[in-house]
XYZ file of C-alpha atoms in Angstrom:
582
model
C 209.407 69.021 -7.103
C 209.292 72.211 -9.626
C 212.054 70.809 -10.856
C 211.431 67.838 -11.265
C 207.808 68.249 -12.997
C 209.906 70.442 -15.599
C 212.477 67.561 -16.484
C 209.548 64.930 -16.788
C 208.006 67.345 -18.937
C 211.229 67.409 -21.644
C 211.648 64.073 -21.404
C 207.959 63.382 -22.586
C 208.403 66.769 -25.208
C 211.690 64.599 -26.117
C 209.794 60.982 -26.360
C 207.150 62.671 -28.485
C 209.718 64.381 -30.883
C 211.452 60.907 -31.200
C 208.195 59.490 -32.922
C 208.265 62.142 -35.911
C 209.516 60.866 -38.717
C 209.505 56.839 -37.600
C 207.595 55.873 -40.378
C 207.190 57.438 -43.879
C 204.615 60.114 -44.243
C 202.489 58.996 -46.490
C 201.765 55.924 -43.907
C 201.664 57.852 -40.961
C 198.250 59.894 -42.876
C 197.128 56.689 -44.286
C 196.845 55.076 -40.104
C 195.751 58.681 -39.190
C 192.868 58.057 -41.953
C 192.136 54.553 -41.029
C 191.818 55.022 -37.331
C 189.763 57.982 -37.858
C 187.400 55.685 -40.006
C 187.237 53.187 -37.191
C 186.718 55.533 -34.743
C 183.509 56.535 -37.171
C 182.389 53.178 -37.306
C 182.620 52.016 -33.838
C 179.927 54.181 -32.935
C 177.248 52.597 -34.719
C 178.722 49.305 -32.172
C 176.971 48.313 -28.713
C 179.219 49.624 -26.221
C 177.531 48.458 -23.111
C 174.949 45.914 -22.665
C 172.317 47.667 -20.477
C 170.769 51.390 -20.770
C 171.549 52.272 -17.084
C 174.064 54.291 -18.301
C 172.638 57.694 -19.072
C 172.316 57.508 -23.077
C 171.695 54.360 -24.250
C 174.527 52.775 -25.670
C 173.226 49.624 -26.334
C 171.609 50.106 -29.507
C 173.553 48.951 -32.404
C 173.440 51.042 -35.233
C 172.328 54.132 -34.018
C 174.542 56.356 -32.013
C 173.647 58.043 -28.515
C 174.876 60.283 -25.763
C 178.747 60.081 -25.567
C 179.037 57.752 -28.638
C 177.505 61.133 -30.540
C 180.864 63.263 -29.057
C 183.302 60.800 -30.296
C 181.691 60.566 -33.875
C 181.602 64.348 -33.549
C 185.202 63.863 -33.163
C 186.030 61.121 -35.746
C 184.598 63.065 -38.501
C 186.752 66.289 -37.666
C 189.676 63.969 -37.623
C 188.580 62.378 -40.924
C 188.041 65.855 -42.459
C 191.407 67.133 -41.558
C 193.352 64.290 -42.505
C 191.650 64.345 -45.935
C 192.453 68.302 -46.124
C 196.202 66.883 -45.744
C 196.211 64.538 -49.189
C 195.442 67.978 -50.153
C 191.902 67.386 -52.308
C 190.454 70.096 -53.948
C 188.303 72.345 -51.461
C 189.737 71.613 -48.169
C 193.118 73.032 -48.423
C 191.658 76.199 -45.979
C 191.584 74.027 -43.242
C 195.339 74.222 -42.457
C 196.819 77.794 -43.692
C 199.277 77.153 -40.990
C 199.975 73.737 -40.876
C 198.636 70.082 -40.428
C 200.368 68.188 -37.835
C 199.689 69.968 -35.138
C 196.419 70.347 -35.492
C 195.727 66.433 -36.264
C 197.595 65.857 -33.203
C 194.993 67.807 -31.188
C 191.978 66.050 -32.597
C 193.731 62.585 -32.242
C 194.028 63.744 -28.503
C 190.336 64.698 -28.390
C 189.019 61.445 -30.131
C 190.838 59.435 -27.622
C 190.407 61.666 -24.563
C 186.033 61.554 -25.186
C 186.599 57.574 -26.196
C 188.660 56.304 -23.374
C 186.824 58.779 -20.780
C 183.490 57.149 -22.037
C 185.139 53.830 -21.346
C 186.164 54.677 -18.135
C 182.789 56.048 -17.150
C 180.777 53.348 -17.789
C 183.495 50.961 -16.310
C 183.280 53.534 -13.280
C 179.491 53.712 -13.160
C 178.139 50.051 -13.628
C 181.195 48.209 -11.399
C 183.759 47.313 -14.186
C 185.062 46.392 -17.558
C 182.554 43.375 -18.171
C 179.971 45.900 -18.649
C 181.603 46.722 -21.718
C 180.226 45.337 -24.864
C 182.981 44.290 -27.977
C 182.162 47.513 -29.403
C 183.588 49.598 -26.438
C 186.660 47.808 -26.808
C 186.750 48.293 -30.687
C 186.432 52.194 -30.120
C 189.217 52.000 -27.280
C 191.386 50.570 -30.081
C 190.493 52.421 -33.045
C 191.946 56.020 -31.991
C 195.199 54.219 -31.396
C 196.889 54.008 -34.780
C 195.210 57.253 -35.513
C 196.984 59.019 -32.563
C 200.022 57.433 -33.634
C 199.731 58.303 -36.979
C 199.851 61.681 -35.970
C 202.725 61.879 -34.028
C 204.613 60.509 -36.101
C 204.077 62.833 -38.890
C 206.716 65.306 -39.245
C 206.692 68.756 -38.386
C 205.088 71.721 -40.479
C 204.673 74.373 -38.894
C 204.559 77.657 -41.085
C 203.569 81.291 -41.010
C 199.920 81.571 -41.945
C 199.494 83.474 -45.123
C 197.083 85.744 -44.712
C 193.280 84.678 -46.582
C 192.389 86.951 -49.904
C 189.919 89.055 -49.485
C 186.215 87.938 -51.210
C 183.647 88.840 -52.494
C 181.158 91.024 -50.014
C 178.719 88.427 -49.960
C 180.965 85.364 -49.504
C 182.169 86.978 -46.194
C 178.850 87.520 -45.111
C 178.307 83.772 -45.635
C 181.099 82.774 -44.072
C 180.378 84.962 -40.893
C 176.560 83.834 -40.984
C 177.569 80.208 -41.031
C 180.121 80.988 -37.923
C 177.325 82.398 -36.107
C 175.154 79.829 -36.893
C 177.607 76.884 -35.946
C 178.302 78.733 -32.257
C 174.479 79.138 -32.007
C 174.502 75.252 -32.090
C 177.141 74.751 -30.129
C 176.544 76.627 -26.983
C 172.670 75.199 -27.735
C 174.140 71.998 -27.634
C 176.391 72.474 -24.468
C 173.665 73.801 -22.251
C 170.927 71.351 -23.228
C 173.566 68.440 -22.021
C 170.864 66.289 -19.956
C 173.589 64.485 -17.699
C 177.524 65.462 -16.349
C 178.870 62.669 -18.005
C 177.748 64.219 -21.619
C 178.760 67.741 -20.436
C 182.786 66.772 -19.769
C 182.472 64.975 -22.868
C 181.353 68.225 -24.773
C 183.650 70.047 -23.269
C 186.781 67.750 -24.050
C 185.631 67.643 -27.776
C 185.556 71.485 -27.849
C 188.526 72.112 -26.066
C 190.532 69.921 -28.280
C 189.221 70.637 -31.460
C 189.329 74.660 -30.630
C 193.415 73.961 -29.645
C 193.261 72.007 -33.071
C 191.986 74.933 -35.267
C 194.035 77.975 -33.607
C 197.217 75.735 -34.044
C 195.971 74.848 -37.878
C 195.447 78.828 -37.931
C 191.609 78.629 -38.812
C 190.851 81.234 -35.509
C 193.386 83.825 -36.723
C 191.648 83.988 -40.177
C 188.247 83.900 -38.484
C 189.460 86.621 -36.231
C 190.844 88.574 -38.860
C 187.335 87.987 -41.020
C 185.341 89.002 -38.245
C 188.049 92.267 -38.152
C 187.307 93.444 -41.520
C 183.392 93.489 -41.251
C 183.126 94.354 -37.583
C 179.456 95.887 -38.123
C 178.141 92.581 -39.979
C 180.282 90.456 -37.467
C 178.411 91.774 -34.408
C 175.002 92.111 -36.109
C 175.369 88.300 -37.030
C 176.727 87.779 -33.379
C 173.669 89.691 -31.920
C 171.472 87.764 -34.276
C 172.494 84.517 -32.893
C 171.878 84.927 -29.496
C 168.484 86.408 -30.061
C 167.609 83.077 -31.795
C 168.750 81.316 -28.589
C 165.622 81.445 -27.201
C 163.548 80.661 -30.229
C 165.152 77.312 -29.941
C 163.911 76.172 -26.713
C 160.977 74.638 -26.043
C 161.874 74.783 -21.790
C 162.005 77.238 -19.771
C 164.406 75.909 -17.627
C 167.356 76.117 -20.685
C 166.345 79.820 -21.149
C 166.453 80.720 -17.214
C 169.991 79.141 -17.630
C 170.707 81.645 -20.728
C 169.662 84.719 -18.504
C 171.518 83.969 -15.818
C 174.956 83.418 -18.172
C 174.304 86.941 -19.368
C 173.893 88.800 -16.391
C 177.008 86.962 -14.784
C 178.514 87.313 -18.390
C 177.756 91.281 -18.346
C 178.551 91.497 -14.399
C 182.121 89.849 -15.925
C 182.457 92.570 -18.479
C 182.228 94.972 -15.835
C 184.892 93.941 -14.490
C 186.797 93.669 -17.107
C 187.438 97.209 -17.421
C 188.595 97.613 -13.738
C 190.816 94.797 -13.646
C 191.255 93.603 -17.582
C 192.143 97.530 -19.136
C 192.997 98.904 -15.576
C 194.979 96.722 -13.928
C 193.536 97.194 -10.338
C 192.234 94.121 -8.823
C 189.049 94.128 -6.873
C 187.825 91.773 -5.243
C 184.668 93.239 -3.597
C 182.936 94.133 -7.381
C 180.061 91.495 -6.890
C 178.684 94.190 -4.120
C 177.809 96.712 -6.730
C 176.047 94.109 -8.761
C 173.915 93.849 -4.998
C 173.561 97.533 -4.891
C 171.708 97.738 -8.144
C 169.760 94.681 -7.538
C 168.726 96.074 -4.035
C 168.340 99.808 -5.480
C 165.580 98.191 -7.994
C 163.885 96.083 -5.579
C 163.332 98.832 -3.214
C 162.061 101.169 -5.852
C 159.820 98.732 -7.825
C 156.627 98.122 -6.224
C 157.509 95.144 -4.147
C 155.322 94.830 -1.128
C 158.081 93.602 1.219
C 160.040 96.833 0.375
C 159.380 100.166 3.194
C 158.755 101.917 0.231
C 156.250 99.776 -0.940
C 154.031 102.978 -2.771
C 156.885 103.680 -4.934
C 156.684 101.851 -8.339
C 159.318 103.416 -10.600
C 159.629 102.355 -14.306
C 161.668 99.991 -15.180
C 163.810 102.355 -17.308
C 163.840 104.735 -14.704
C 164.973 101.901 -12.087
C 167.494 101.124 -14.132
C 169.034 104.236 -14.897
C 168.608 104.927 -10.595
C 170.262 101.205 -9.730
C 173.290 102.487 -12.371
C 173.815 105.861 -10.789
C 173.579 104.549 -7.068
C 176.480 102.091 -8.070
C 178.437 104.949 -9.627
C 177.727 106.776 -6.445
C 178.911 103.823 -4.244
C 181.745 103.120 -6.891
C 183.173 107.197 -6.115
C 182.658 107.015 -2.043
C 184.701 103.351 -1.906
C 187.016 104.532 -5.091
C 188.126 108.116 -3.626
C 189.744 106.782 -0.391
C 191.103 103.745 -1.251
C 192.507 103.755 -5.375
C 195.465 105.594 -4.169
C 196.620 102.320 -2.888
C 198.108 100.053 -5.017
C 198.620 95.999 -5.904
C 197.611 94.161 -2.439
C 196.940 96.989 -0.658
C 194.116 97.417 -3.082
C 192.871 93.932 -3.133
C 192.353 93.840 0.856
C 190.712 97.026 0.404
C 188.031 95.807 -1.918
C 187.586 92.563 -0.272
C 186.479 94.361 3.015
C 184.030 96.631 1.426
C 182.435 93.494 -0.058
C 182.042 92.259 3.471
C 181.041 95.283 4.811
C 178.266 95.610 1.791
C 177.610 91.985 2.990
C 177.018 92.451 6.425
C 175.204 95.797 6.136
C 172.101 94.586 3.912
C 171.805 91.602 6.706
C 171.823 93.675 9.646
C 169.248 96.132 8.003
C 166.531 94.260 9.262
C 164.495 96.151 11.671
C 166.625 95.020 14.713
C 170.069 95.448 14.196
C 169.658 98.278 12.498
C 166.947 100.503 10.410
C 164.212 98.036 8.336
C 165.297 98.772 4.765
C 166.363 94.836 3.695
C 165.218 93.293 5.553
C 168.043 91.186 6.222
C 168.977 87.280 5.554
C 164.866 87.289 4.591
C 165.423 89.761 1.670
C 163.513 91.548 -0.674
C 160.762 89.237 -2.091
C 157.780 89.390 -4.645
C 159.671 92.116 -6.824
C 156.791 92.570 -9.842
C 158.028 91.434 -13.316
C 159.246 94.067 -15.440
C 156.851 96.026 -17.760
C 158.145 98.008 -20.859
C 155.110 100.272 -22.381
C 152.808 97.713 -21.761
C 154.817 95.086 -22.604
C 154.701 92.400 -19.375
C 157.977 90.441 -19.484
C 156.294 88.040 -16.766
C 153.451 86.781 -19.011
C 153.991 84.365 -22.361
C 153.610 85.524 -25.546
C 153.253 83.698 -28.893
C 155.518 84.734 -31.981
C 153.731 82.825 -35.039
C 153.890 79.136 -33.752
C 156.337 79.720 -30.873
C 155.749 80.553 -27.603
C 157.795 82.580 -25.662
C 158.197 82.807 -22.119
C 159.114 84.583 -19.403
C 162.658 83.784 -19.289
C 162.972 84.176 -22.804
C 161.028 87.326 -22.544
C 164.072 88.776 -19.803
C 166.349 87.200 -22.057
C 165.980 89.367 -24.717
C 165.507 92.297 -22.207
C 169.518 91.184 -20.966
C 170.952 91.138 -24.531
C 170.201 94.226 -25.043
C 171.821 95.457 -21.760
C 174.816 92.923 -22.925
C 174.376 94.901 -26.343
C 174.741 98.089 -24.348
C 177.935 97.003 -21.769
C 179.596 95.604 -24.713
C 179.274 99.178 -26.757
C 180.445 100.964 -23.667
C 183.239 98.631 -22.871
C 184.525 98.753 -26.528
C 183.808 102.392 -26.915
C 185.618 103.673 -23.870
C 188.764 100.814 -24.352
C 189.283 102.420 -27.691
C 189.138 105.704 -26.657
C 191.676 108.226 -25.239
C 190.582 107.304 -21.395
C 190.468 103.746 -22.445
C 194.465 104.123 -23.450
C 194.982 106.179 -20.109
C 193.572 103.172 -18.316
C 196.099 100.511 -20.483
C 199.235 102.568 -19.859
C 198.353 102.584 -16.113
C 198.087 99.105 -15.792
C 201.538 97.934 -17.816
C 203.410 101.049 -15.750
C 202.106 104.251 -13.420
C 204.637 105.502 -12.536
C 205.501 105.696 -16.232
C 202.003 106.817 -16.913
C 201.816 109.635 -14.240
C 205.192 110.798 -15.761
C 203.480 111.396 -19.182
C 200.817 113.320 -17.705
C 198.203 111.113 -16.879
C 195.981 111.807 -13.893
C 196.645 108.317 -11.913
C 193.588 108.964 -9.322
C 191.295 110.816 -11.650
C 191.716 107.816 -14.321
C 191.510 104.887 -12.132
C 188.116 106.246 -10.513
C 186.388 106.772 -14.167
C 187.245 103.140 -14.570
C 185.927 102.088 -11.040
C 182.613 104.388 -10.945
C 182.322 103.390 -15.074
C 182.620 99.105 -13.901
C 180.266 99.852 -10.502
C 177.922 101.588 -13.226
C 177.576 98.434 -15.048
C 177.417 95.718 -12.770
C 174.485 98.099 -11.377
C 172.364 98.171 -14.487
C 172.868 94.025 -14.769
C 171.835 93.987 -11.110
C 168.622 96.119 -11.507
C 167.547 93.120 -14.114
C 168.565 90.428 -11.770
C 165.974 91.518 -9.654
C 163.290 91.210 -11.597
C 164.263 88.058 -13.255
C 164.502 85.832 -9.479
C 161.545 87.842 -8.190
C 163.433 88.263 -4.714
C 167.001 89.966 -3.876
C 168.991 88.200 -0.793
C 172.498 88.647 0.731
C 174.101 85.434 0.239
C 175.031 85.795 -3.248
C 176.733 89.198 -2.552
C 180.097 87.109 -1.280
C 183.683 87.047 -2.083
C 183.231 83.473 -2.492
C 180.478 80.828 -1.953
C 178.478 78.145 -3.225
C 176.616 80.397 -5.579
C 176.788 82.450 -8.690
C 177.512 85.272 -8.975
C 179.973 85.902 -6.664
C 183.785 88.124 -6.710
C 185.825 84.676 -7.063
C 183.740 83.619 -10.042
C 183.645 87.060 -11.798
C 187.807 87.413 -11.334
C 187.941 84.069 -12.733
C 185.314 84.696 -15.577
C 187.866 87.550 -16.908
C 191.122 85.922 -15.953
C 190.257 82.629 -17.527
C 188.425 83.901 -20.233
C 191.028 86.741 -21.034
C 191.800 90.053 -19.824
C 190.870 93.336 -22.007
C 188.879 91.596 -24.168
C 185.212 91.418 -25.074
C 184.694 87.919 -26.072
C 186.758 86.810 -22.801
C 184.518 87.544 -20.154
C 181.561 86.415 -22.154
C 183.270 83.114 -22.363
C 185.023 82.403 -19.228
C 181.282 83.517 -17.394
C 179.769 81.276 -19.766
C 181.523 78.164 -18.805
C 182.032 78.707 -15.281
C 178.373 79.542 -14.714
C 177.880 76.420 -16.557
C 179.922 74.153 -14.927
C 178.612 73.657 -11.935
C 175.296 73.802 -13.020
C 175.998 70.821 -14.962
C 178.279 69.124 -12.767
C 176.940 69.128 -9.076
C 179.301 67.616 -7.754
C 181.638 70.523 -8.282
C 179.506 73.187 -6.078
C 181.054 72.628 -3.038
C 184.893 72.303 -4.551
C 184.587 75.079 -6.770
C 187.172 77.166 -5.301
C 189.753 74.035 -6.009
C 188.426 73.693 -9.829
C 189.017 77.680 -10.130
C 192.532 76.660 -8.794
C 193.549 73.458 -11.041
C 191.804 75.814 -13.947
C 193.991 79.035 -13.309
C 197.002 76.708 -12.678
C 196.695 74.645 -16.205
C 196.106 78.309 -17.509
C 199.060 80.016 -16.147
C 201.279 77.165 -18.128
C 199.686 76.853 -21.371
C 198.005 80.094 -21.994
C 198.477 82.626 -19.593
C 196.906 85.187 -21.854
C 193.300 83.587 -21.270
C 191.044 81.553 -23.422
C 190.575 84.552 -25.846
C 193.724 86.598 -25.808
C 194.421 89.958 -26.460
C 197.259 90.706 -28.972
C 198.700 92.948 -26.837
C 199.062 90.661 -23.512
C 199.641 87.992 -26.255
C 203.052 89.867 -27.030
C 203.724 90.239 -23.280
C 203.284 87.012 -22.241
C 205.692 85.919 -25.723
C 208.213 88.058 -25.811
C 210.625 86.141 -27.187
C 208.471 86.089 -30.195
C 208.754 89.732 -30.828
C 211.973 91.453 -31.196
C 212.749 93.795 -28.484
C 212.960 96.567 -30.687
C 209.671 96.546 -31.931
C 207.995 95.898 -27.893
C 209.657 98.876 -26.944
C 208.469 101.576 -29.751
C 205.051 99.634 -29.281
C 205.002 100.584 -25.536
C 206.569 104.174 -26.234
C 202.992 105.137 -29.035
C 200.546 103.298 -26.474
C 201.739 106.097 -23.724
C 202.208 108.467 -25.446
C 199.247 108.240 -27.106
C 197.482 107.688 -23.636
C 198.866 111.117 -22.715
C 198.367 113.174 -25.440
């Protein structure tokens, strides 16, 4: 079957090659122009005759709901096809080609078009619910698509961008910030499923189209350069998040994406920089969260007269997760691969088990068991009560915007720590374990001593994003504490966060939590196959990109080597241990 998927595969990599060159150039951007101008104008059409599909797209004239994602995606076709009759001002659109990258956003006009078709088809019993103008916008992405592949090849070597002037940078990196802000605003505030998969396929393909056009690597490379006013325009942009909602129930949805986002980060270190996979890490997120709720006033907890400050709670929730992280660490990290990965699994159970037997009948009172923890008090920072609104000028902002802010800066602070200690000398120790120990051990690193900074350092963190979690669902229970279930957070979601979102990075993690916390949010009809999406997802991953969403250079390199000439892999690998050692 393997075998045969792989000749199907060349055969359609052959058909598609076959195309190039089968009419002039100069047509084949003239059809990609004029099908990305229908495309345009087929959204101001009636594609359905009744509003009982979510969006309303009966109105003529005015685009709404899907039709918005496929104009979204005719205009970024339109603007990269013009960039390719090279007019003055848009040549930095394609510093490494255009073809490929008008391929991509051919794909993404028709794959939002046709999968709006198909939904309403789907939805109201058929293709007579289709209006002319659903048919015109089937048609229209056709010659544009084709126009496209028939294009010839030019695929170059991006040159790298000049630098600019200070304050051009800064404008470019503001408006960066500015257009994810939207973006991400945009993707959560999706009212309906059907408008989320559409977002999704217009940022997927038109995020393929700009890293293949080499817009990302000069972005990246930007962003490189001014680091400090990259992240401060970064941090910037999330704070405005809440600012822009006028629901509560958006900004619950943001505070829950950072916590599993941070949780993620976590993670990152032990398995992402580390290499040792655990599969029990969601526990120590519990541990925190219980640690707080037991120490912060609530009147279900047995020590109900202590009230500890929330600093304090936090600092106590960390350092009870690095305590936890040392007694399961010591024992078990001198086991390796799958050894390692049962390991973890059962102390995740037995973490599991423990705070629902600790109910006063199985075992001492302290949890209370399946009932949990409940009416934990809201958070109060020198007088500052996250729980209660407050206005800012004109805007009101509430309590999950309040906790919000309260979880960017913990982001702020797992972020600094996770950078800090990658780039240091332990953070090196921890790469050149994970590409070789035996290699490692042999230029002096301490194998154990390394891997259990890494483990008690990842337990610390999930703790401190598990002492806010507390406070921000006013209750702490066992079921989320899983290797796997129905609910976020839980081990499988925060090993797919960093796999899919890419290993050893920063941005990774945030992303890959982002979506997948997302996801089934959006789409409900995913909760109870989510363990088959993570599947399909890691599968489709493993071909394409098996670096992650966001990849890091240096598993880039691995994952390409015929890229990079052996020579050069080899010294690379010799500095990073020895380096790591020194």
């Amino acid at each position: 079957m393997t075998v045969n998927l792989i000749r199907r595969r060349e055969d359609l990599a052959t058909a598609l090659r076959a195309l190039e060159g089968t009419v002039p150039a100069p047509l084949a951007r003239l059809l990609t122009l004029l099908g990305s101008v229908l495309t345009i104008a087929s959204c101001f059409l009636s594609w359905t005759w009744t509003d009982r599909f979510p969006g309303d797209l009966t109105v003529a004239g005015y685009p709404g709901g899907l039709q918005v994602l496929t104009l979204t995606a005719g205009l970024l076709l339109l603007l990269q096809t013009l960039s390719a009759y090279q007019l003055r001002g848009l040549g930095w659109l394609a510093p490494a080609g255009q073809t490929r990258a008008l391929r991509l956003l051919a794909l993404g006009a028709l794959a939002v078009t046709w999968y709006t078709l198909g939904a309403i088809s789907g939805e109201l019993g058929g293709l007579a619910n289709l209006e002319p103008g659903g048919f015109v916008a089937g048609i229209a992405v056709l010659p544009a698509l084709y126009g496209t592949l028939a294009l010839p090849g030019d695929r170059r070597e991006a040159t790298p961008a000049q630098a600019r002037p200070l304050w051009q940078e800064l404008l470019v990196i503001a408006a960066i910030a500015a257009a994810g802000l939207y973006v991400f605003t945009y993707g959560i505030e999706t009212e309906y499923g059907e408008l989320f998969v559409g977002f999704l396929l217009v940022i997927g393909f038109s995020a393929g189209a700009y890293a293949q056009a080499g817009l990302l690597a000069r972005a990246s490379a930007l962003f490189a350069r001014r680091r400090p006013w990259a992240s401060a325009a970064a941090f910037l942009a999330a704070a405005a998040f809440p600012l822009t909602q006028s629901s509560e129930q958006y900004a619950n949805l943001g505070v829950n994406i950072l916590i599993f986002a941070t949780v993620a980060l976590g993670l990152n270190i032990v398995v992402g920089l580390t290499g040792l996979l655990d599969l029990g890490y969601v526990a120590f997120l519990g541990v925190g969260a219980y640690t707080a709720a037991l120490i912060s006033g609530s009147v279900f907890s047995p020590f109900r007269g202590a009230h500890v400050p929330f600093l304090l709670a936090a600092l106590i929730g960390a350092a009870v997760s690095v305590v936890f992280g040392v007694l399961i660490g010591a024992p078990t990290l001198r086991l390796r691969g799958d050894y390692l990965a049962i390991v973890t699994i059962g102390f995740g159970e037995i973490f599991h088990i423990a705070v629902n037997n600790l109910d006063g009948k199985s075992g001492p009172k302290i949890t209370n068991g399946p009932d949990g923890i409940a009416q934990i008090p809201d958070v109060s920072i020198f007088g500052f009560n996250l729980g209660s609104a407050h206005q800012l000028g004109s805007i009101t902002i509430g309590r999950f915007a309040n906790y919000f802010f309260l979880m960017l800066i913990v982001t702020l602070v797992v972020v600094t720590v996770f950078s800090r200690a990658g780039n240091s000398r332990i953070g090196r120790a921890w790469i050149a374990l994970r590409e070789d120990e035996t290699a490692a051990e042999a230029m002096g690193i301490n194998g154990f001593r390394t891997k259990l900074v890494a483990f008690a350092l990842g337990a610390s963190l999930a703790g401190l994003a598990g002492t806010v979690s507390a406070h921000v669902t006013y209750n702490v229970v066992p079921t989320p504490y899983v290797f796997a279930g129905s609910t976020a957070p839980n081990s499988a979601f925060l090993l797919a966060a960093v796999v899919l979102g890419g290993m050893g990075t920063v941005s990774g993690p945030l992303l890959g939590a982002s979506l997948l916390y997302l996801i089934p949010e959006k789409l409900t009809f995913l909760q109870h196959y989510q363990l088959l999406a993570f599947g399909v997802a890691l599968i489709v991953l493993m071909r394409f990109r098996p670096e992650g969403i966001v990849a890091n250079r240096r598993r880039q390199a691995e994952f390409h080597q015929s890229d990079i000439p052996a020579q050069a892999a080899g010294s690379e690998d010799s500095v990073s241990l020895s380096q790591a050692g020194a």
